[in-house]
Amino acid sequence: MMPRDTNALGSIFGGHILSLIDLAAGQHARSVAPKKYVTKVMREVQFISPVFVGDSVSFYCDTLKLGTTSITIKVEVEATRGIDSLHTIPVTSAEVVMVAVDGSNRPIPIFDKA
């Protein structure tokens, strides 16, 4: 994380982390089925540890549910910090629902029917 992403207290803006969660979920959805996705819902985001400048932040995604037009994804966020003794701490997690859409932003099936 870089200084431009910090708030007045010196920790990374929660909104910046939310943006990165959204990007991670979108990338995961595209890896499941290559479509254009939009975010419908982001559930249960609770920050349990702050992130600081210099931390390395990792996002781990798992598919929870596949619907006809949507994918529900669990995103776990961890920060690794320290110079001499690196340690990893949980930051937050979220459940994100991504919906596949066409060029007019209307929902479309994730998988084409064969």
Short mmCIF file of C-alpha atoms in Angstrom, two decimals:
data_model
loop_
_atom_site.label_atom_id
_atom_site.label_comp_id
_atom_site.label_asym_id
_atom_site.label_seq_id
_atom_site.Cartn_x
_atom_site.Cartn_y
_atom_site.Cartn_z
CA MET A 1 0.00 0.00 0.00
CA MET A 2 1.19 3.49 -0.82
CA PRO A 3 0.91 6.87 1.02
CA ARG A 4 -1.65 8.20 -1.51
CA ASP A 5 -4.13 5.59 -0.17
CA THR A 6 -4.01 6.74 3.47
CA ASN A 7 -6.47 8.65 5.59
CA ALA A 8 -5.59 11.33 8.16
CA LEU A 9 -4.86 8.64 10.78
CA GLY A 10 -2.20 7.01 8.63
CA SER A 11 -4.06 3.84 7.74
CA ILE A 12 -5.33 2.84 4.31
CA PHE A 13 -8.81 4.10 3.40
CA GLY A 14 -11.47 1.42 3.90
CA GLY A 15 -12.96 2.52 0.57
CA HIS A 16 -9.70 1.69 -1.17
CA ILE A 17 -9.79 -1.83 0.27
CA LEU A 18 -13.45 -2.15 -0.84
CA SER A 19 -12.44 -1.14 -4.36
CA LEU A 20 -9.74 -3.81 -4.39
CA ILE A 21 -12.21 -6.42 -3.10
CA ASP A 22 -14.51 -5.50 -5.99
CA LEU A 23 -11.64 -5.89 -8.49
CA ALA A 24 -10.60 -9.24 -7.01
CA ALA A 25 -14.17 -10.58 -7.16
CA GLY A 26 -14.58 -9.40 -10.75
CA GLN A 27 -11.35 -11.08 -11.81
CA HIS A 28 -12.39 -14.29 -10.07
CA ALA A 29 -15.79 -14.22 -11.80
CA ARG A 30 -14.08 -13.83 -15.19
CA SER A 31 -11.87 -16.82 -14.39
CA VAL A 32 -15.00 -18.91 -13.78
CA ALA A 33 -16.77 -17.76 -16.96
CA PRO A 34 -15.33 -15.10 -19.31
CA LYS A 35 -18.12 -12.51 -19.34
CA LYS A 36 -18.59 -8.86 -18.44
CA TYR A 37 -19.67 -8.56 -14.78
CA VAL A 38 -21.15 -5.88 -12.58
CA THR A 39 -21.30 -5.89 -8.79
CA LYS A 40 -24.78 -6.40 -7.40
CA VAL A 41 -24.10 -6.88 -3.68
CA MET A 42 -21.19 -6.68 -1.26
CA ARG A 43 -22.14 -8.26 2.07
CA GLU A 44 -20.69 -8.41 5.57
CA VAL A 45 -17.63 -6.23 5.30
CA GLN A 46 -16.18 -5.75 8.75
CA PHE A 47 -12.67 -4.39 9.13
CA ILE A 48 -10.87 -6.31 11.86
CA SER A 49 -7.33 -4.94 11.39
CA PRO A 50 -5.99 -1.75 9.82
CA VAL A 51 -3.73 -1.75 6.77
CA PHE A 52 -0.69 0.54 6.77
CA VAL A 53 1.66 1.98 4.18
CA GLY A 54 4.17 -0.69 3.22
CA ASP A 55 1.85 -3.61 3.92
CA SER A 56 1.45 -6.19 1.20
CA VAL A 57 -2.25 -7.02 0.83
CA SER A 58 -3.51 -10.33 -0.60
CA PHE A 59 -7.02 -11.22 -1.75
CA TYR A 60 -8.19 -14.85 -1.81
CA CYS A 61 -11.39 -15.71 -3.67
CA ASP A 62 -13.65 -18.77 -3.61
CA THR A 63 -16.87 -19.40 -5.48
CA LEU A 64 -19.72 -19.92 -3.01
CA LYS A 65 -22.61 -20.21 -5.44
CA LEU A 66 -23.23 -20.26 -9.17
CA GLY A 67 -26.61 -18.99 -10.30
CA THR A 68 -27.98 -18.60 -13.80
CA THR A 69 -26.70 -15.03 -14.22
CA SER A 70 -24.70 -14.49 -11.03
CA ILE A 71 -21.70 -15.75 -9.10
CA THR A 72 -21.40 -15.37 -5.33
CA ILE A 73 -17.77 -15.04 -4.27
CA LYS A 74 -16.12 -15.03 -0.85
CA VAL A 75 -13.12 -12.67 -0.71
CA GLU A 76 -10.69 -12.98 2.21
CA VAL A 77 -8.18 -10.14 2.70
CA GLU A 78 -4.87 -10.46 4.53
CA ALA A 79 -2.01 -8.01 5.11
CA THR A 80 1.63 -9.00 5.45
CA ARG A 81 3.79 -6.54 7.35
CA GLY A 82 7.19 -6.24 8.94
CA ILE A 83 10.71 -5.95 7.59
CA ASP A 84 12.62 -8.48 9.68
CA SER A 85 9.87 -10.79 10.89
CA LEU A 86 7.06 -10.88 8.40
CA HIS A 87 3.68 -11.73 9.81
CA THR A 88 0.30 -12.00 8.17
CA ILE A 89 -2.89 -10.70 9.73
CA PRO A 90 -6.51 -10.96 8.61
CA VAL A 91 -7.93 -7.60 7.50
CA THR A 92 -11.49 -8.29 6.37
CA SER A 93 -13.66 -10.51 4.23
CA ALA A 94 -16.71 -9.98 2.06
CA GLU A 95 -19.29 -11.90 0.12
CA VAL A 96 -19.70 -10.36 -3.33
CA VAL A 97 -22.41 -11.12 -5.89
CA MET A 98 -21.33 -10.47 -9.47
CA VAL A 99 -23.88 -10.51 -12.32
CA ALA A 100 -22.96 -11.27 -15.94
CA VAL A 101 -24.29 -8.62 -18.34
CA ASP A 102 -24.46 -7.97 -22.06
CA GLY A 103 -23.46 -4.81 -23.93
CA SER A 104 -26.64 -3.09 -22.74
CA ASN A 105 -25.97 -4.08 -19.11
CA ARG A 106 -28.82 -6.60 -19.03
CA PRO A 107 -28.27 -9.86 -17.14
CA ILE A 108 -27.23 -12.81 -19.28
CA PRO A 109 -26.58 -16.48 -18.49
CA ILE A 110 -23.11 -17.23 -17.19
CA PHE A 111 -22.77 -20.38 -19.23
CA ASP A 112 -23.98 -20.75 -22.80
CA LYS A 113 -26.43 -23.58 -23.28
CA ALA A 114 -25.02 -26.28 -25.53
#
